[in-house]
Tab-separated table of C-alpha atoms and ligand atoms in Angstrom:
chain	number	residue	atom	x	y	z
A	1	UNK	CA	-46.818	-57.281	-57.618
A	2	UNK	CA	-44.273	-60.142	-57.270
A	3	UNK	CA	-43.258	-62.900	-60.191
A	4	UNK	CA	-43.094	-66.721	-60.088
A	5	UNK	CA	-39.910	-68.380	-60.962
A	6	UNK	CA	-39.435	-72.030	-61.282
A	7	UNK	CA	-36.404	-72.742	-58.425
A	8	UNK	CA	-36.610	-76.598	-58.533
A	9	UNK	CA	-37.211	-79.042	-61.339
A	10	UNK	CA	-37.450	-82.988	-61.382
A	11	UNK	CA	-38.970	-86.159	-63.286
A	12	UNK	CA	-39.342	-89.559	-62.951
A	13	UNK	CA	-40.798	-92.106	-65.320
A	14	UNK	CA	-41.189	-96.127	-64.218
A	15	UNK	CA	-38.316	-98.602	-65.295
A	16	UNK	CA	-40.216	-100.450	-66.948
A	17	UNK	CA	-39.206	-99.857	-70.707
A	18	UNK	CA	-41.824	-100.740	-73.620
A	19	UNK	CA	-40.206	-100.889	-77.327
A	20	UNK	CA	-42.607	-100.912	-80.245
A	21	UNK	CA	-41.486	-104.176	-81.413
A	22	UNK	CA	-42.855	-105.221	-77.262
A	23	UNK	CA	-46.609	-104.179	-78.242
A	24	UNK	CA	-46.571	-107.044	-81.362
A	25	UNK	CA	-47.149	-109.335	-77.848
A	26	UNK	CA	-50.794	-107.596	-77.962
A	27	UNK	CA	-51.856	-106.387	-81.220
A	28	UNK	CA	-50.825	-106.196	-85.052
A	29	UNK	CA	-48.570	-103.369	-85.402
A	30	UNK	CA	-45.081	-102.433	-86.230
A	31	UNK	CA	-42.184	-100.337	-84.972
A	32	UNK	CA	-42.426	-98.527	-88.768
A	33	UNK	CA	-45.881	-97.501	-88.385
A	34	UNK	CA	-45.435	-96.400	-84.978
A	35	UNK	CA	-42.068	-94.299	-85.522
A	36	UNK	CA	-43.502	-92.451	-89.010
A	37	UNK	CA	-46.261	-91.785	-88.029
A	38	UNK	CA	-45.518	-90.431	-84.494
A	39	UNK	CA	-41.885	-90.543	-83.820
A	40	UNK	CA	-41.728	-93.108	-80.709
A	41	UNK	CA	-39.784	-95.040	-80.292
A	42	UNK	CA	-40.136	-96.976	-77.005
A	43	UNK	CA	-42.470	-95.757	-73.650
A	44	UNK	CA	-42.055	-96.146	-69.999
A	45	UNK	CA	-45.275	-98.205	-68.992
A	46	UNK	CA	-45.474	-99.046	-64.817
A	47	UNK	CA	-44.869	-102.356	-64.310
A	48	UNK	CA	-47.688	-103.101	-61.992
A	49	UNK	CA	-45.041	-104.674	-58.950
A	50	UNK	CA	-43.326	-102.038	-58.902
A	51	UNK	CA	-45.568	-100.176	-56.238
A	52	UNK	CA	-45.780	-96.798	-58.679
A	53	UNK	CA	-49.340	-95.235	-59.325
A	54	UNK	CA	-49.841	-91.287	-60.892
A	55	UNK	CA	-49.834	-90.086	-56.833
A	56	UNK	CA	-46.434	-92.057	-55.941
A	57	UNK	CA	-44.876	-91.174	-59.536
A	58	UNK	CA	-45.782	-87.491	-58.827
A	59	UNK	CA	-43.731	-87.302	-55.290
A	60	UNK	CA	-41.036	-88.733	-56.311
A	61	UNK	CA	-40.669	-86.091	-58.824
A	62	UNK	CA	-41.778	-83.451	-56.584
A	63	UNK	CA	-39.108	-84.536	-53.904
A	64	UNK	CA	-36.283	-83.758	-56.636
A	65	UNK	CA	-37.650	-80.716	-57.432
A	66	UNK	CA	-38.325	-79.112	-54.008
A	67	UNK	CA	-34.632	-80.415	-53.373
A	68	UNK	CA	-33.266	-78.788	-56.604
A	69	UNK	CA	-34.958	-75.496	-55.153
A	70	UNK	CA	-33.331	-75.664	-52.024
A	71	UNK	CA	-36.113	-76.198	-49.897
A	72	UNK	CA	-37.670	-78.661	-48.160
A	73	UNK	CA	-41.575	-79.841	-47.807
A	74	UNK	CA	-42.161	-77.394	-44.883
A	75	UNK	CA	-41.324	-74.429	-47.289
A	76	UNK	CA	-44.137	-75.749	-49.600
A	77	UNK	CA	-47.174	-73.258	-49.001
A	78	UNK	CA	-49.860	-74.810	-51.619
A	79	UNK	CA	-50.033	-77.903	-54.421
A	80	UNK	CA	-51.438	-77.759	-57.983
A	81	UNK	CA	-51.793	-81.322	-59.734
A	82	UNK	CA	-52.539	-81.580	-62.859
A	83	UNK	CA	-53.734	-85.607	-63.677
A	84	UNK	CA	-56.336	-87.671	-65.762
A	85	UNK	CA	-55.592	-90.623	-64.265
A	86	UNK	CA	-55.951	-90.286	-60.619
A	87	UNK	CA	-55.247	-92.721	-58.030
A	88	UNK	CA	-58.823	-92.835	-57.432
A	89	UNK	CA	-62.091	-91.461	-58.516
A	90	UNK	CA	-61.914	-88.922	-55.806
A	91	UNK	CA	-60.117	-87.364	-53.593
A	92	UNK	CA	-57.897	-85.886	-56.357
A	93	UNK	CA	-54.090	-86.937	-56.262
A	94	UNK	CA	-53.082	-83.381	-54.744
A	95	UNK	CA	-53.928	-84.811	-51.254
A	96	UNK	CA	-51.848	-87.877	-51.802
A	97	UNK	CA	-49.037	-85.926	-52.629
A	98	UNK	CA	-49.673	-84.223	-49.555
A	99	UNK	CA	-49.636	-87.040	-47.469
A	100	UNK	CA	-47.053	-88.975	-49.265
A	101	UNK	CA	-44.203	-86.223	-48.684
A	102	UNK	CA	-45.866	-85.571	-44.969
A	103	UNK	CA	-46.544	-81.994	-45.396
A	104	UNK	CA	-48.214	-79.925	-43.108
A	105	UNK	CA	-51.485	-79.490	-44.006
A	106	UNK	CA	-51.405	-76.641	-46.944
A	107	UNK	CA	-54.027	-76.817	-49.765
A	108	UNK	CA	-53.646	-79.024	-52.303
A	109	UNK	CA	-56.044	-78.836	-55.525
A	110	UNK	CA	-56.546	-80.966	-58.972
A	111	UNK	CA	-56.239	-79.283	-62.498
A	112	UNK	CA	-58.053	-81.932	-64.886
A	113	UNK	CA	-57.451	-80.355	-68.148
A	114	UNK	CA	-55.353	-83.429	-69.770
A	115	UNK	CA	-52.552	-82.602	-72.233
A	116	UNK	CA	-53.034	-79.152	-71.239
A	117	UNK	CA	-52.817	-79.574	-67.661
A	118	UNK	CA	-48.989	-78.664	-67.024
A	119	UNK	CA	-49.983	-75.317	-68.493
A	120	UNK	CA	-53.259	-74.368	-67.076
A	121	UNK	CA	-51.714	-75.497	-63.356
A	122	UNK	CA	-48.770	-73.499	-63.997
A	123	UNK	CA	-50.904	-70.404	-64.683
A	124	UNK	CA	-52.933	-71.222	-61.628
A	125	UNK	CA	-49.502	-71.045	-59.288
A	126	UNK	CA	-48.410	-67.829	-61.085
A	127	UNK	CA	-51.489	-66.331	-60.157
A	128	UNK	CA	-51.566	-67.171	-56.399
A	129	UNK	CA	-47.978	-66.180	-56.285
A	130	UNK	CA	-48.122	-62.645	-58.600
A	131	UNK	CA	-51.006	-61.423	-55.817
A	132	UNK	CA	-48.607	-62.411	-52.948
A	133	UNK	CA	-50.925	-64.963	-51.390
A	134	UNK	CA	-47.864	-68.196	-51.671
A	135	UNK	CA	-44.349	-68.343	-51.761
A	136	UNK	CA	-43.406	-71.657	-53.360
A	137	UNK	CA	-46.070	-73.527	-54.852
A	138	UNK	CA	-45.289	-77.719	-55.978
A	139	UNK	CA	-46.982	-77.590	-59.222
A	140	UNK	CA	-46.898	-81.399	-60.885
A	141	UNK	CA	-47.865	-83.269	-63.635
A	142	UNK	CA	-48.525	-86.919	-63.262
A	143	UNK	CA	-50.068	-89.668	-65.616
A	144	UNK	CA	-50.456	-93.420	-65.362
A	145	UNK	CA	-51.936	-94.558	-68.839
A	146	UNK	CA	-50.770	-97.958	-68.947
A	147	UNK	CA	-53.265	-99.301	-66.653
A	148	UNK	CA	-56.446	-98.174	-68.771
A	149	UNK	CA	-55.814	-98.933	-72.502
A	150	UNK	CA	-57.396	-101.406	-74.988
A	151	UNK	CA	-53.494	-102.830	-75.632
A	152	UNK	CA	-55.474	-105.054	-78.746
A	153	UNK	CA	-55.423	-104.458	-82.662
A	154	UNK	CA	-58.562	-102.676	-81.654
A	155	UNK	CA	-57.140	-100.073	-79.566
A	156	UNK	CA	-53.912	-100.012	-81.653
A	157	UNK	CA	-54.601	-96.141	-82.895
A	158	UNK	CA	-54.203	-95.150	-79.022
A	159	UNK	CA	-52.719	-97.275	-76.965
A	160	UNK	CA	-49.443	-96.853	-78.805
A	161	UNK	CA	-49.439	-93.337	-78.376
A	162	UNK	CA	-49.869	-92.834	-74.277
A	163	UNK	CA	-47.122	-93.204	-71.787
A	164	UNK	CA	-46.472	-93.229	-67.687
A	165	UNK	CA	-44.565	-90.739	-66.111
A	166	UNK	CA	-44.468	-87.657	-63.401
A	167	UNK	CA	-42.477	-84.315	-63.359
A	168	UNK	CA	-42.809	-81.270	-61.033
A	169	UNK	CA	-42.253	-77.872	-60.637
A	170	UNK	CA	-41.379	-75.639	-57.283
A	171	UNK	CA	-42.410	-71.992	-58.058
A	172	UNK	CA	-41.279	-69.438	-56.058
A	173	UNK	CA	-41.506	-65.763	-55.154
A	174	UNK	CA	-39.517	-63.389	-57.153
A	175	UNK	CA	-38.870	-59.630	-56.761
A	176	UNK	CA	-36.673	-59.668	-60.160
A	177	UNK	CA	-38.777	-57.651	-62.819
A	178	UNK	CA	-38.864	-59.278	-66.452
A	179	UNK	CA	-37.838	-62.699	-64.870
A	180	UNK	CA	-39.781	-65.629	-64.502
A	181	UNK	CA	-43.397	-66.809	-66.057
A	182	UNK	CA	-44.187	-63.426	-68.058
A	183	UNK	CA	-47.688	-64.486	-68.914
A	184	UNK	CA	-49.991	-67.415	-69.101
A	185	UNK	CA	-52.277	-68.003	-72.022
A	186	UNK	CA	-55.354	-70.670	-71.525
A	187	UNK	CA	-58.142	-71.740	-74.015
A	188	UNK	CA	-61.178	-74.761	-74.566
A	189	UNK	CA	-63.613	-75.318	-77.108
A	190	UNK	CA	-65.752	-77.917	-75.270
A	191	UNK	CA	-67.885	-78.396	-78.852
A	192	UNK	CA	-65.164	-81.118	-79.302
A	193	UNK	CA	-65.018	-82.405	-75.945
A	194	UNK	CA	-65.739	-85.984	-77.735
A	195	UNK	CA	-63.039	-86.197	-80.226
A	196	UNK	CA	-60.609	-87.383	-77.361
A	197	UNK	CA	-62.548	-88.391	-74.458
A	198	UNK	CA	-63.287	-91.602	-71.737
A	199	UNK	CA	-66.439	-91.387	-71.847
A	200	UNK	CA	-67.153	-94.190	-68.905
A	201	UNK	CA	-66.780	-94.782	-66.017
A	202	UNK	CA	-68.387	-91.326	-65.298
A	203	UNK	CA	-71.713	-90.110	-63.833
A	204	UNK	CA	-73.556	-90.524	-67.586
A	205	UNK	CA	-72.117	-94.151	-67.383
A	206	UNK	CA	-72.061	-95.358	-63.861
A	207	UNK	CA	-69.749	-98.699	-62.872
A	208	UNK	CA	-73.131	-101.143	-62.348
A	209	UNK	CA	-74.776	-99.602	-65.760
A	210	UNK	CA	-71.623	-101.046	-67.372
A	211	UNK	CA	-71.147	-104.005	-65.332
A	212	UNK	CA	-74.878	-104.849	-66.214
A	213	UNK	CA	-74.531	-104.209	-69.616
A	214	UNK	CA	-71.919	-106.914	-70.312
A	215	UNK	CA	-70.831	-105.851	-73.330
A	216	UNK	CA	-67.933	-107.440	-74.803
A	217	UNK	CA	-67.864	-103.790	-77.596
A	218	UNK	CA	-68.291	-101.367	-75.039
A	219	UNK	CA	-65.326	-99.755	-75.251
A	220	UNK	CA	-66.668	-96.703	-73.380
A	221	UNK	CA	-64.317	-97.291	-70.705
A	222	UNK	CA	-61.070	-96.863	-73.275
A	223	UNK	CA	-59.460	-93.699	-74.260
A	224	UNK	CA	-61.369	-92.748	-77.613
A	225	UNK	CA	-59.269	-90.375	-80.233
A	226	UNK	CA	-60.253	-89.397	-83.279
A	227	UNK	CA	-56.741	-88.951	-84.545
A	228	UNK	CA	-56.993	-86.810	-87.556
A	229	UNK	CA	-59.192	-84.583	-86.427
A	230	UNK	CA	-56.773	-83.943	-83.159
A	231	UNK	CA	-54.100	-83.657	-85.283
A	232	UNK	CA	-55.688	-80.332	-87.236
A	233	UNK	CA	-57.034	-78.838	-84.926
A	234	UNK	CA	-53.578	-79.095	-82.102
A	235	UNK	CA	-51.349	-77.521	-85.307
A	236	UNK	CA	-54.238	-74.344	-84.923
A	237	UNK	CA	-53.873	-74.329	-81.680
A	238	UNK	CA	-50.476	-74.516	-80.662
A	239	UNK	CA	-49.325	-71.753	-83.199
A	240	UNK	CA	-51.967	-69.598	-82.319
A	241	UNK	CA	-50.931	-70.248	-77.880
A	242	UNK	CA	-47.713	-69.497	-79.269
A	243	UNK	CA	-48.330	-66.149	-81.287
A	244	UNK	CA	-50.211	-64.817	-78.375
A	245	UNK	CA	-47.600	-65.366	-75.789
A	246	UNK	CA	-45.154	-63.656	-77.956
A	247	UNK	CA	-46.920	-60.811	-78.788
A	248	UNK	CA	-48.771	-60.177	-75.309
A	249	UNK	CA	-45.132	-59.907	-74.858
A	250	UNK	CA	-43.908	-57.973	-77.613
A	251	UNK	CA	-41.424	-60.277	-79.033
A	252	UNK	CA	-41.183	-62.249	-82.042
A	253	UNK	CA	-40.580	-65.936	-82.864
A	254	UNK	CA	-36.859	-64.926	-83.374
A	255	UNK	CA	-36.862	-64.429	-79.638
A	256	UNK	CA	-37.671	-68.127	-78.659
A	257	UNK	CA	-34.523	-69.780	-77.532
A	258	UNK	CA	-35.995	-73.060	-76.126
A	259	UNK	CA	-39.817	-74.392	-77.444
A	260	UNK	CA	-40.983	-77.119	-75.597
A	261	UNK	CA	-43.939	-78.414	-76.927
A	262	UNK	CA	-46.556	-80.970	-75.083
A	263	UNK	CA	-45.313	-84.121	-76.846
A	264	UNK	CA	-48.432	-85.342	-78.609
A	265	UNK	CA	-46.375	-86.230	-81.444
A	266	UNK	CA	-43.528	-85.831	-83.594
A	267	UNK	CA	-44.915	-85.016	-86.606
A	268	UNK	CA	-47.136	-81.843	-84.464
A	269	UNK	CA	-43.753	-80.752	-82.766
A	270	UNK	CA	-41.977	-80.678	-85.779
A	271	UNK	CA	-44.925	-78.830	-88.076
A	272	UNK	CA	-44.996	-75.981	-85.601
A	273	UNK	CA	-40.614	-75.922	-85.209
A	274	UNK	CA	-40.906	-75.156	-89.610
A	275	UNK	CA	-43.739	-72.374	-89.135
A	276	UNK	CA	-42.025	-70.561	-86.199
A	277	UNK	CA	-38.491	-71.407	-88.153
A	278	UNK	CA	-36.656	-72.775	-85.283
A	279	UNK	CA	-33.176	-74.762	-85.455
A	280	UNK	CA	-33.218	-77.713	-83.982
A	281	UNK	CA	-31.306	-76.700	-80.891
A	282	UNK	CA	-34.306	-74.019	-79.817
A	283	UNK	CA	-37.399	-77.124	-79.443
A	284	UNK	CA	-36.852	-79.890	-77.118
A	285	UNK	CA	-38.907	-83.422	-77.989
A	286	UNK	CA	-38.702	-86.546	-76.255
A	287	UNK	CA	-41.518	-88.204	-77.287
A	288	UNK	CA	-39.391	-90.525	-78.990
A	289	UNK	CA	-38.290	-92.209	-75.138
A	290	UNK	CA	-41.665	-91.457	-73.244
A	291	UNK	CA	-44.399	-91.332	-76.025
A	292	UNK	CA	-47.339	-89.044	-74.830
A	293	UNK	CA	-47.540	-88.545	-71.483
A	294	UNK	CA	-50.260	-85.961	-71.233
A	295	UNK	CA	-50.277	-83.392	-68.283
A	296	UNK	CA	-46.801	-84.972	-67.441
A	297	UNK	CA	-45.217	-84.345	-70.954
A	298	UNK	CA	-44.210	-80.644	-70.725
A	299	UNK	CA	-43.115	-80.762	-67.351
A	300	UNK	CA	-40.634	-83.516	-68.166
A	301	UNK	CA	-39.422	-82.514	-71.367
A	302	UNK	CA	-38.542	-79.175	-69.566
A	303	UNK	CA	-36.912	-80.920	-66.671
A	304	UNK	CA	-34.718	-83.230	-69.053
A	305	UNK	CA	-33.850	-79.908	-71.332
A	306	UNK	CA	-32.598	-78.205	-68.316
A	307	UNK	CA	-30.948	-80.710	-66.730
A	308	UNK	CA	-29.227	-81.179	-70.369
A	309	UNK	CA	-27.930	-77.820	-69.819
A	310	UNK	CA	-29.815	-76.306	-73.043
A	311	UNK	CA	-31.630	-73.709	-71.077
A	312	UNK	CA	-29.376	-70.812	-69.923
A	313	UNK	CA	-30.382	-67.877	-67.670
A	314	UNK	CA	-32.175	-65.377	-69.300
A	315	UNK	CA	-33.437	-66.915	-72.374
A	316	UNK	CA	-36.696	-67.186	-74.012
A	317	UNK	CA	-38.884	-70.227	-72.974
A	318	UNK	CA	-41.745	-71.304	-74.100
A	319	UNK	CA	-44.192	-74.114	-73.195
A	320	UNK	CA	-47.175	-74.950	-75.121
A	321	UNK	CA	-49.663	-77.594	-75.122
A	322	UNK	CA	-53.088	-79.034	-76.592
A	323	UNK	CA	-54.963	-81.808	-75.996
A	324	UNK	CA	-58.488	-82.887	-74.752
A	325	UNK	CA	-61.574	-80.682	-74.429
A	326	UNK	CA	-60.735	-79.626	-76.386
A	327	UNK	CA	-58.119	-77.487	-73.907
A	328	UNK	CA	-54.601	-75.425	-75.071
A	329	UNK	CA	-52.635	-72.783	-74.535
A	330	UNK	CA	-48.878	-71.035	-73.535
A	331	UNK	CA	-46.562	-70.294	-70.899
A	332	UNK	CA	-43.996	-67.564	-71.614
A	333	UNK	CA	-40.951	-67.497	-68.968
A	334	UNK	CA	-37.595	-65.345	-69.521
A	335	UNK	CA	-35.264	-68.095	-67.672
B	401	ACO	N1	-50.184	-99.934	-85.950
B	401	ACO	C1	-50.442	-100.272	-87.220
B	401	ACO	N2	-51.505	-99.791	-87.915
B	401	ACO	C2	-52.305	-98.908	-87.266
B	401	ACO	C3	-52.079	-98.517	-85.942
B	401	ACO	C4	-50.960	-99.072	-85.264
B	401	ACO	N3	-50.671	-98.749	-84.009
B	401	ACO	N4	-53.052	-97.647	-85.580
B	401	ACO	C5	-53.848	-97.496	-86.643
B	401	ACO	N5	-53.407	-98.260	-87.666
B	401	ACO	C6	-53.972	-98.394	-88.998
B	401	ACO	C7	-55.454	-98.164	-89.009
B	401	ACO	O1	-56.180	-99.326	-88.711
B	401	ACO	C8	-55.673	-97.723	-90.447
B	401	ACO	O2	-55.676	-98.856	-91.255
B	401	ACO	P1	-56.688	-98.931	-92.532
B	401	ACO	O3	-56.249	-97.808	-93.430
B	401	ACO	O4	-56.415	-100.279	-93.074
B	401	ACO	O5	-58.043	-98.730	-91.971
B	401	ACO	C9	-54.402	-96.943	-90.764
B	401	ACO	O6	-53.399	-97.388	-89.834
B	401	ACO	C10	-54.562	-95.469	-90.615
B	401	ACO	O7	-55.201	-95.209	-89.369
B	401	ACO	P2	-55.481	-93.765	-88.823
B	401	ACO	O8	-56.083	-93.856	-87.472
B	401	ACO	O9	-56.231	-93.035	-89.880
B	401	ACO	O10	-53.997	-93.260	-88.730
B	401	ACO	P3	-53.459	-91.797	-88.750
B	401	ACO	O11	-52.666	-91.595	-89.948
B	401	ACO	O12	-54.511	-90.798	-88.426
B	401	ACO	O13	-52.464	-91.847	-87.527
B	401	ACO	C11	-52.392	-91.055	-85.285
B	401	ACO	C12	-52.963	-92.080	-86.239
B	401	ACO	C13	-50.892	-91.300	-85.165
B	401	ACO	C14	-53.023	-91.218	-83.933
B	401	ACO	C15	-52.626	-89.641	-85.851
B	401	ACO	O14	-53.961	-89.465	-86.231
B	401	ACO	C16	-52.262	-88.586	-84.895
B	401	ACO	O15	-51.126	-88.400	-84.538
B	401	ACO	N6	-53.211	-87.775	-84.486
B	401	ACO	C17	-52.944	-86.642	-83.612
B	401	ACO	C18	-53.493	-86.856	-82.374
B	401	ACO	C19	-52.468	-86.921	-81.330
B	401	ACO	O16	-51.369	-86.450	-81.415
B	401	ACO	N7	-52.859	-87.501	-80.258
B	401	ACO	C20	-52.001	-87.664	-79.160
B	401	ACO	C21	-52.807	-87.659	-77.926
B	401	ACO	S1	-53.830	-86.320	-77.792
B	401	ACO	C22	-52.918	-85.023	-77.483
B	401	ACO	O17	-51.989	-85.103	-76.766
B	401	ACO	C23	-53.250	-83.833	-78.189
């Protein structure tokens, strides 16, 4: 049986950059409530001109990393894209990737499984390339928020939170035993499927029931969270992804050299860096520049840790992630 190695990494998030002290414009809030309570500082939003959508986000990230892996798009043998926010209802954004970096005309699938997403389309790569069915598979993570929330008072509890950006993966074919993903570890409990959800548009809330409606408190078509509830149940969660990767491993938390958690918040990263006892150098957050940006947040926080030259060959890494569904769970790689 053959591993999966990541060979190319990339990111890109829009220009555009959106301080806290910006979102007073829209709704009562302040850059203190917003920083203690979830460490952000500022988030990239698209600025609508600029031509970027979750597709055209994702390939530009995707072109970096298939670069970085010395490849090019002909080398690509299958796409994984993990999105909520789709260019469209359907087709899925895997096609538009596709199309956008004029690849031949290889698969291309969707992973909707929100903060999670990174993680569960990850595992789905390693598995096509651990039977020996691809060779390099683009596996992205892509999110355009800004677009769909309530930016009012009324919103204020989410809309702060989310963020726009795109990273990508190029997994590859490895022959090197103990290298590369060393296991994938995916859970849901759809019992809270509500607690973060959109409920509408969807096929229980059509476009012309809503339209008919005309319902100035319908916010069925906004992100709904309830926050503290998240909040427990994601510190469960994410140690328990974390435990399980280690020990279907047989290591311990003292092997962990880099932890990068999705970046839901601050205050989540920085419960589960105490209980695993981690110095600051072994978990990488940048939710403070990006906020949350969902099945694009691991992806790029790994990117930007690499790139910073904080993950050396051979160590420990491990991604983890929660979020909607509700969905979690761990990737273990040895670098
Ligand atoms: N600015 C100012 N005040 C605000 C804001 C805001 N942006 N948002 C809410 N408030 C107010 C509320 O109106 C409320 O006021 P009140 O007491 O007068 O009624 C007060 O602040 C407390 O509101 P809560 O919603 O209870 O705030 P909470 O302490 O729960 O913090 C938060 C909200 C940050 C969302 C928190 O619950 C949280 O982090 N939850 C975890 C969920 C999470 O991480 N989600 C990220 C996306 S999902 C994922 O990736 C897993």
């Amino acid at each position: 049986m053959y591993n999966s190695k990541i060979t190319g990494l990339g990111y890109y998030v829009p220009d555009n950059v959106v301080k806290n002290d910006d979102l007073k414009e829209f709704m009562e809030t302040s850059d203190e409530w917003i920083q203690e309570r979830t460490g952000i500082k500022e988030r990239r939003w698209i600025d609508p001109k600029s031509g970027d959508t979750t597709a055209v986000m994702g390939a530009k990230a995707s072109r970096i990393a298939i670069e970085r892996a010395g490849l090019t798009k002909d080398d690509i043998d299958f796409i994984v894209f993990a999105t909520l926010s789709p260019d469209m209802y359907f087709p899925g954004g895997g096609v538009q990737i596709q199309e956008m970096l004029e690849m031949p005309t290889i698969g291309a699938l969707d992973v909707r499984n929100q903060c999670s997403g990174f993680i569960y389309a990850m595992s789905v790569a390693d598995q096509f390339i651990k039977t020996g069915m691809y060779k390099n598979i683009l596996v992205i993570g892509a999110e355009n928020h800004s677009g769909g929330l309530e930016k009012s008072t009324r919103g204020r509890n989410v809309s702060v939170i989310f963020g726009d950006g795109a990273g990508a993966a190029v997994l590859s074919r490895s022959e090197e035993a103990g290298k590369g993903i060393l296991s994938s570890h995916l859970h849901s409990e759809g019992k809270h499927a509500k607690e973060l959800a959109l409920i509408g548009p969807s096929t229980k809330r059509w476009v012309p029931e809503i339209i008919e409606a005309n319902d100035p408190d319908d916010v069925s078509y906004y992100p709904y969270m309830n926050g503290q509830f998240v909040f427990k149940h994601a510190i469960g969660r994410f140690s328990e992804a974390i435990v399980e990767g280690l020990e279907a491993n047989k290591l311990q938390k003292e092997d962990i050299d880099m932890l990068i958690p999705h970046q839901a918040n601050l205050r989540i990263a920085q419960f589960i860096q105490k209980k695993f006892q981690l110095s600051d150098d072994k978990v990488y957050n940048n939710i403070m520049k990006y906020g949350n940006t969902t099945a694009a947040s691991v992806i790029i926080a790994l990117t930007e840790a690499w790139e910073k030259g904080k993950i050396k060959d051979n160590d420990l890494v491990v991604l983890a992630a929660f979020g909607s569904g509700f969905t979690w769970g761990s990737v273990i790689i040895r670098w």
